[in-house]
Amino acid sequence: MINAVRSELLRTRRKGVVLGWFGLTILFTAMINMVMAQVVGSSQAQPEGGPGVSFPTLDEWQAADGITAGLSSAASMYGVVALSFWAIVTAGDYSSGLIRLTASAQPDRVRLLLGKVGALSLWTAAVTTVALIANLLIAPMAARSADLDVSAWGQDVLPTLAGAWFNLFATLLVWGVIGLVLALVTRSAAISISVGVGYVLVVEAVITAALDTIADWTPGATLSALAQGGTSSIPYGTALTLGALYTLLGLGVALTVFKRRDITD
């Protein structure tokens, strides 16, 4: 298994993919913090977010754990990027024909797929770390630009950062597995990304507007709650459990499709 993961790490270490993923993560981190400083800093009430974005209140942002608020606010944006790159890497094996070579070299398809999941999980952990570091550098500058008092940010720093890192990583891991499943089913990165982006921007918004009773239990809402460490509607334990179930279900579907489907068709 270690050799399978190492092999996938070498194959996925493509400059365009890595720089694109890391670059978009840093860009979204800067953008969400700057926008949040202006929107949240001008209102004591809960600001309205946009598709895939939820802003904290001013009091929440100025609290001790407010230094990581940008990560949870942009969690769905990070998630779509993670979904996209997991899908690109997975579907790229089919479009390039590389899947035939790797399957010949490693006939055990379960080990082959789990090696890819392991490698992409490590890249996701690295991206999460980059997002956290970027947020630590950008958030104070954004707060100063809005003349906000963030003196509480110096309290309980290590537990706050560790919790934020884990929650974001767990969230991105679920999004990535969704991208993996879509890519294995469609064998197209474009379709997988379109479905992921369309769900976040359109489908979930329609579901939320039409069915209030399940609005807080949709995947996007659940993963957003997980990134925030729980909300009043979805407790942290529930969000974490549902996230784990989404991951296991997605991996089950992916393994079934990958094992039973002919890779040459």
mmCIF file of C-alpha atoms in Angstrom:
data_model
loop_
_atom_site.group_PDB
_atom_site.id
_atom_site.type_symbol
_atom_site.label_atom_id
_atom_site.label_comp_id
_atom_site.label_asym_id
_atom_site.label_seq_id
_atom_site.Cartn_x
_atom_site.Cartn_y
_atom_site.Cartn_z
ATOM 1 C CA MET A 1 0.000 0.000 0.000
ATOM 2 C CA ILE A 2 2.850 2.386 0.822
ATOM 3 C CA ASN A 3 4.350 1.785 -2.622
ATOM 4 C CA ALA A 4 0.975 2.475 -4.233
ATOM 5 C CA VAL A 5 0.652 5.773 -2.378
ATOM 6 C CA ARG A 6 4.241 6.739 -3.219
ATOM 7 C CA SER A 7 3.655 5.966 -6.889
ATOM 8 C CA GLU A 8 0.505 8.097 -6.980
ATOM 9 C CA LEU A 9 2.285 10.959 -5.211
ATOM 10 C CA LEU A 10 4.954 10.978 -7.892
ATOM 11 C CA ARG A 11 2.395 10.865 -10.698
ATOM 12 C CA THR A 12 0.206 13.607 -9.217
ATOM 13 C CA ARG A 13 3.145 15.906 -8.556
ATOM 14 C CA ARG A 14 2.424 17.884 -11.696
ATOM 15 C CA LYS A 15 3.382 21.541 -11.587
ATOM 16 C CA GLY A 16 0.144 22.775 -13.147
ATOM 17 C CA VAL A 17 -2.064 20.797 -10.775
ATOM 18 C CA VAL A 18 -0.126 21.598 -7.615
ATOM 19 C CA LEU A 19 0.364 25.303 -8.348
ATOM 20 C CA GLY A 20 -3.242 25.646 -9.470
ATOM 21 C CA TRP A 21 -4.654 24.024 -6.341
ATOM 22 C CA PHE A 22 -2.363 25.874 -3.939
ATOM 23 C CA GLY A 23 -2.726 29.152 -5.836
ATOM 24 C CA LEU A 24 -6.522 29.099 -5.817
ATOM 25 C CA THR A 25 -6.492 28.252 -2.114
ATOM 26 C CA ILE A 26 -4.331 31.284 -1.313
ATOM 27 C CA LEU A 27 -6.416 33.499 -3.613
ATOM 28 C CA PHE A 28 -9.701 32.485 -1.965
ATOM 29 C CA THR A 29 -8.178 32.941 1.490
ATOM 30 C CA ALA A 30 -7.132 36.497 0.684
ATOM 31 C CA MET A 31 -10.422 37.313 -1.009
ATOM 32 C CA ILE A 32 -12.701 35.968 1.736
ATOM 33 C CA ASN A 33 -10.788 37.736 4.519
ATOM 34 C CA MET A 34 -10.762 41.091 2.733
ATOM 35 C CA VAL A 35 -14.455 40.870 1.860
ATOM 36 C CA MET A 36 -15.314 39.631 5.344
ATOM 37 C CA ALA A 37 -13.499 42.558 6.942
ATOM 38 C CA GLN A 38 -15.626 45.032 5.020
ATOM 39 C CA VAL A 39 -18.948 43.171 5.300
ATOM 40 C CA VAL A 40 -18.672 41.979 8.890
ATOM 41 C CA GLY A 41 -16.939 45.108 10.158
ATOM 42 C CA SER A 42 -19.809 47.308 9.068
ATOM 43 C CA SER A 43 -22.599 45.313 10.743
ATOM 44 C CA GLN A 44 -23.289 43.934 14.225
ATOM 45 C CA ALA A 45 -25.968 41.627 12.818
ATOM 46 C CA GLN A 46 -25.370 38.359 11.015
ATOM 47 C CA PRO A 47 -24.279 39.389 7.507
ATOM 48 C CA GLU A 48 -25.815 37.669 4.532
ATOM 49 C CA GLY A 49 -23.501 35.317 2.714
ATOM 50 C CA GLY A 50 -23.533 34.184 -0.868
ATOM 51 C CA PRO A 51 -23.675 30.755 -2.506
ATOM 52 C CA GLY A 52 -21.211 28.574 -0.664
ATOM 53 C CA VAL A 53 -20.142 31.383 1.694
ATOM 54 C CA SER A 54 -21.253 32.094 5.262
ATOM 55 C CA PHE A 55 -19.980 35.052 7.274
ATOM 56 C CA PRO A 56 -19.630 35.224 11.067
ATOM 57 C CA THR A 57 -21.013 38.093 13.121
ATOM 58 C CA LEU A 58 -18.670 40.838 14.283
ATOM 59 C CA ASP A 59 -18.588 39.393 17.809
ATOM 60 C CA GLU A 60 -17.772 35.942 16.466
ATOM 61 C CA TRP A 61 -14.946 37.264 14.325
ATOM 62 C CA GLN A 62 -13.460 39.214 17.219
ATOM 63 C CA ALA A 63 -13.606 36.195 19.548
ATOM 64 C CA ALA A 64 -10.541 34.099 20.397
ATOM 65 C CA ASP A 65 -11.227 31.627 17.591
ATOM 66 C CA GLY A 66 -12.121 34.362 15.108
ATOM 67 C CA ILE A 67 -8.652 34.245 13.586
ATOM 68 C CA THR A 68 -9.696 31.109 11.702
ATOM 69 C CA ALA A 69 -13.146 32.389 10.681
ATOM 70 C CA GLY A 70 -11.969 32.915 7.121
ATOM 71 C CA LEU A 71 -11.315 29.197 6.729
ATOM 72 C CA SER A 72 -14.826 28.149 7.702
ATOM 73 C CA SER A 73 -16.405 30.986 5.709
ATOM 74 C CA ALA A 74 -14.702 29.861 2.516
ATOM 75 C CA ALA A 75 -14.997 26.132 3.217
ATOM 76 C CA SER A 76 -17.382 25.467 0.341
ATOM 77 C CA MET A 77 -15.158 27.416 -2.050
ATOM 78 C CA TYR A 78 -12.159 25.393 -0.938
ATOM 79 C CA GLY A 79 -14.329 22.295 -1.231
ATOM 80 C CA VAL A 80 -15.239 22.899 -4.866
ATOM 81 C CA VAL A 81 -11.547 23.389 -5.661
ATOM 82 C CA ALA A 82 -10.675 20.130 -3.870
ATOM 83 C CA LEU A 83 -13.473 18.328 -5.713
ATOM 84 C CA SER A 84 -12.179 19.722 -8.989
ATOM 85 C CA PHE A 85 -8.589 18.629 -8.532
ATOM 86 C CA TRP A 86 -9.498 15.170 -7.244
ATOM 87 C CA ALA A 87 -11.701 14.831 -10.340
ATOM 88 C CA ILE A 88 -8.994 16.146 -12.693
ATOM 89 C CA VAL A 89 -6.397 13.708 -11.387
ATOM 90 C CA THR A 90 -8.812 10.759 -11.469
ATOM 91 C CA ALA A 91 -10.424 11.453 -14.841
ATOM 92 C CA GLY A 92 -7.057 12.337 -16.356
ATOM 93 C CA ASP A 93 -5.975 8.706 -16.056
ATOM 94 C CA TYR A 94 -8.829 7.730 -18.367
ATOM 95 C CA SER A 95 -8.431 10.518 -20.911
ATOM 96 C CA SER A 96 -4.692 9.868 -21.209
ATOM 97 C CA GLY A 97 -5.016 6.075 -21.260
ATOM 98 C CA LEU A 98 -2.688 5.844 -18.274
ATOM 99 C CA ILE A 99 -5.259 3.816 -16.357
ATOM 100 C CA ARG A 100 -4.501 0.788 -18.559
ATOM 101 C CA LEU A 101 -0.800 0.937 -17.723
ATOM 102 C CA THR A 102 -1.326 1.393 -13.992
ATOM 103 C CA ALA A 103 -3.911 -1.403 -13.899
ATOM 104 C CA SER A 104 -1.480 -3.704 -15.695
ATOM 105 C CA ALA A 105 1.321 -2.823 -13.275
ATOM 106 C CA GLN A 106 -0.971 -3.192 -10.247
ATOM 107 C CA PRO A 107 -3.763 -5.712 -10.983
ATOM 108 C CA ASP A 108 -5.229 -5.305 -7.501
ATOM 109 C CA ARG A 109 -7.697 -2.524 -8.250
ATOM 110 C CA VAL A 110 -8.617 -1.979 -4.612
ATOM 111 C CA ARG A 111 -4.997 -1.283 -3.726
ATOM 112 C CA LEU A 112 -4.608 0.857 -6.837
ATOM 113 C CA LEU A 113 -7.587 3.056 -6.000
ATOM 114 C CA LEU A 114 -6.755 3.295 -2.302
ATOM 115 C CA GLY A 115 -3.243 4.359 -3.267
ATOM 116 C CA LYS A 116 -4.708 7.222 -5.256
ATOM 117 C CA VAL A 117 -7.020 8.164 -2.381
ATOM 118 C CA GLY A 118 -4.073 8.110 0.016
ATOM 119 C CA ALA A 119 -1.950 10.323 -2.230
ATOM 120 C CA LEU A 120 -4.756 12.818 -2.827
ATOM 121 C CA SER A 121 -5.486 12.858 0.914
ATOM 122 C CA LEU A 122 -1.867 13.849 1.564
ATOM 123 C CA TRP A 123 -2.119 16.628 -1.020
ATOM 124 C CA THR A 124 -5.343 17.740 0.652
ATOM 125 C CA ALA A 125 -3.565 17.869 4.013
ATOM 126 C CA ALA A 126 -0.837 20.001 2.439
ATOM 127 C CA VAL A 127 -3.417 22.346 0.904
ATOM 128 C CA THR A 128 -5.180 22.632 4.266
ATOM 129 C CA THR A 129 -1.881 23.622 5.869
ATOM 130 C CA VAL A 130 -1.265 26.244 3.178
ATOM 131 C CA ALA A 131 -4.778 27.652 3.709
ATOM 132 C CA LEU A 132 -4.185 27.884 7.461
ATOM 133 C CA ILE A 133 -0.822 29.643 7.064
ATOM 134 C CA ALA A 134 -2.215 32.032 4.458
ATOM 135 C CA ASN A 135 -5.147 32.820 6.722
ATOM 136 C CA LEU A 136 -2.833 33.551 9.659
ATOM 137 C CA LEU A 137 -0.940 36.047 7.506
ATOM 138 C CA ILE A 138 -3.903 37.685 5.805
ATOM 139 C CA ALA A 139 -6.594 37.810 8.528
ATOM 140 C CA PRO A 140 -4.756 40.295 10.800
ATOM 141 C CA MET A 141 -4.122 42.617 7.855
ATOM 142 C CA ALA A 142 -7.767 42.432 6.835
ATOM 143 C CA ALA A 143 -8.888 43.154 10.411
ATOM 144 C CA ARG A 144 -6.572 46.170 10.669
ATOM 145 C CA SER A 145 -7.899 47.539 7.386
ATOM 146 C CA ALA A 146 -11.394 47.569 8.953
ATOM 147 C CA ASP A 147 -10.183 48.954 12.323
ATOM 148 C CA LEU A 148 -11.388 45.898 14.236
ATOM 149 C CA ASP A 149 -10.288 44.965 17.735
ATOM 150 C CA VAL A 150 -8.838 41.469 17.486
ATOM 151 C CA SER A 151 -6.790 41.411 20.686
ATOM 152 C CA ALA A 152 -8.588 38.198 21.733
ATOM 153 C CA TRP A 153 -6.948 36.332 18.851
ATOM 154 C CA GLY A 154 -3.864 35.716 20.979
ATOM 155 C CA GLN A 155 -5.729 33.419 23.388
ATOM 156 C CA ASP A 156 -5.653 29.594 23.113
ATOM 157 C CA VAL A 157 -3.918 29.797 19.750
ATOM 158 C CA LEU A 158 -2.672 26.226 19.384
ATOM 159 C CA PRO A 159 -5.979 24.443 20.191
ATOM 160 C CA THR A 160 -7.807 26.901 17.934
ATOM 161 C CA LEU A 161 -5.450 26.329 15.003
ATOM 162 C CA ALA A 162 -5.379 22.559 15.465
ATOM 163 C CA GLY A 163 -9.174 22.370 15.569
ATOM 164 C CA ALA A 164 -9.556 24.617 12.526
ATOM 165 C CA TRP A 165 -7.006 22.574 10.563
ATOM 166 C CA PHE A 166 -8.712 19.278 11.329
ATOM 167 C CA ASN A 167 -12.200 20.573 10.553
ATOM 168 C CA LEU A 168 -11.129 22.045 7.228
ATOM 169 C CA PHE A 169 -9.165 18.936 6.277
ATOM 170 C CA ALA A 170 -12.120 16.675 7.091
ATOM 171 C CA THR A 171 -14.397 18.917 5.033
ATOM 172 C CA LEU A 172 -12.081 18.978 2.020
ATOM 173 C CA LEU A 173 -11.595 15.223 2.245
ATOM 174 C CA VAL A 174 -15.332 14.657 1.830
ATOM 175 C CA TRP A 175 -15.473 17.089 -1.096
ATOM 176 C CA GLY A 176 -12.500 15.334 -2.670
ATOM 177 C CA VAL A 177 -14.090 11.905 -2.371
ATOM 178 C CA ILE A 178 -17.220 13.286 -4.053
ATOM 179 C CA GLY A 179 -15.015 14.490 -6.917
ATOM 180 C CA LEU A 180 -13.370 11.074 -7.108
ATOM 181 C CA VAL A 181 -16.729 9.301 -7.345
ATOM 182 C CA LEU A 182 -18.041 11.683 -10.005
ATOM 183 C CA ALA A 183 -14.871 11.262 -12.056
ATOM 184 C CA LEU A 184 -14.996 7.463 -11.870
ATOM 185 C CA VAL A 185 -18.662 7.405 -12.890
ATOM 186 C CA THR A 186 -18.451 9.996 -15.696
ATOM 187 C CA ARG A 187 -14.758 9.603 -16.637
ATOM 188 C CA SER A 188 -14.836 13.307 -17.378
ATOM 189 C CA ALA A 189 -13.249 16.045 -15.288
ATOM 190 C CA ALA A 190 -15.390 18.702 -16.980
ATOM 191 C CA ILE A 191 -18.668 16.970 -16.138
ATOM 192 C CA SER A 192 -17.557 16.219 -12.578
ATOM 193 C CA ILE A 193 -16.573 19.834 -11.929
ATOM 194 C CA SER A 194 -19.766 21.135 -13.544
ATOM 195 C CA VAL A 195 -21.874 18.905 -11.323
ATOM 196 C CA GLY A 196 -19.960 19.974 -8.202
ATOM 197 C CA VAL A 197 -20.095 23.698 -8.935
ATOM 198 C CA GLY A 198 -23.696 23.484 -10.102
ATOM 199 C CA TYR A 199 -24.710 21.748 -6.910
ATOM 200 C CA VAL A 200 -23.121 24.380 -4.664
ATOM 201 C CA LEU A 201 -24.379 27.383 -6.637
ATOM 202 C CA VAL A 202 -27.777 26.181 -7.841
ATOM 203 C CA VAL A 203 -29.128 22.846 -6.639
ATOM 204 C CA GLU A 204 -28.601 23.288 -2.920
ATOM 205 C CA ALA A 205 -29.965 26.838 -3.047
ATOM 206 C CA VAL A 206 -33.143 25.537 -4.709
ATOM 207 C CA ILE A 207 -33.469 22.692 -2.215
ATOM 208 C CA THR A 208 -32.985 25.090 0.682
ATOM 209 C CA ALA A 209 -35.617 27.474 -0.651
ATOM 210 C CA ALA A 210 -38.150 24.740 -1.409
ATOM 211 C CA LEU A 211 -37.680 22.361 1.496
ATOM 212 C CA ASP A 212 -36.925 24.122 4.756
ATOM 213 C CA THR A 213 -37.190 20.897 6.738
ATOM 214 C CA ILE A 214 -34.095 19.394 5.115
ATOM 215 C CA ALA A 215 -32.208 22.617 4.410
ATOM 216 C CA ASP A 216 -29.793 22.057 7.284
ATOM 217 C CA TRP A 217 -29.091 18.455 6.356
ATOM 218 C CA THR A 218 -27.940 18.796 2.757
ATOM 219 C CA PRO A 219 -24.292 17.879 2.056
ATOM 220 C CA GLY A 220 -23.236 21.493 1.550
ATOM 221 C CA ALA A 221 -24.831 22.646 4.801
ATOM 222 C CA THR A 222 -23.451 19.663 6.689
ATOM 223 C CA LEU A 223 -19.908 20.198 5.429
ATOM 224 C CA SER A 224 -20.143 23.914 6.114
ATOM 225 C CA ALA A 225 -21.156 23.103 9.692
ATOM 226 C CA LEU A 226 -18.251 20.672 9.972
ATOM 227 C CA ALA A 227 -15.803 23.358 8.859
ATOM 228 C CA GLN A 228 -17.248 25.745 11.461
ATOM 229 C CA GLY A 229 -16.980 23.203 14.261
ATOM 230 C CA GLY A 230 -20.765 22.872 14.471
ATOM 231 C CA THR A 231 -23.653 25.304 14.293
ATOM 232 C CA SER A 232 -26.885 25.874 16.194
ATOM 233 C CA SER A 233 -28.722 23.783 13.580
ATOM 234 C CA ILE A 234 -26.144 21.023 13.118
ATOM 235 C CA PRO A 235 -24.038 20.084 16.182
ATOM 236 C CA TYR A 236 -20.383 19.287 15.604
ATOM 237 C CA GLY A 237 -20.783 15.612 16.446
ATOM 238 C CA THR A 238 -23.600 15.244 13.946
ATOM 239 C CA ALA A 239 -21.667 17.049 11.226
ATOM 240 C CA LEU A 240 -18.572 14.919 11.863
ATOM 241 C CA THR A 241 -20.590 11.703 11.805
ATOM 242 C CA LEU A 242 -22.378 12.632 8.586
ATOM 243 C CA GLY A 243 -19.078 13.664 7.011
ATOM 244 C CA ALA A 244 -17.597 10.259 7.872
ATOM 245 C CA LEU A 245 -20.674 8.519 6.431
ATOM 246 C CA TYR A 246 -20.444 10.546 3.195
ATOM 247 C CA THR A 247 -16.781 9.562 2.904
ATOM 248 C CA LEU A 248 -17.371 5.858 3.528
ATOM 249 C CA LEU A 249 -20.355 5.797 1.173
ATOM 250 C CA GLY A 250 -18.381 7.589 -1.521
ATOM 251 C CA LEU A 251 -15.413 5.238 -1.179
ATOM 252 C CA GLY A 252 -17.777 2.260 -1.301
ATOM 253 C CA VAL A 253 -19.315 3.491 -4.554
ATOM 254 C CA ALA A 254 -15.899 4.328 -6.000
ATOM 255 C CA LEU A 255 -14.466 0.899 -5.197
ATOM 256 C CA THR A 256 -17.518 -0.863 -6.626
ATOM 257 C CA VAL A 257 -17.409 1.097 -9.877
ATOM 258 C CA PHE A 258 -13.641 0.797 -10.248
ATOM 259 C CA LYS A 259 -13.606 -2.956 -9.610
ATOM 260 C CA ARG A 260 -16.530 -3.952 -11.778
ATOM 261 C CA ARG A 261 -16.332 -1.531 -14.685
ATOM 262 C CA ASP A 262 -14.214 -2.309 -17.707
ATOM 263 C CA ILE A 263 -11.418 0.248 -17.897
ATOM 264 C CA THR A 264 -11.017 -0.195 -21.644
ATOM 265 C CA ASP A 265 -14.517 0.832 -22.733
#
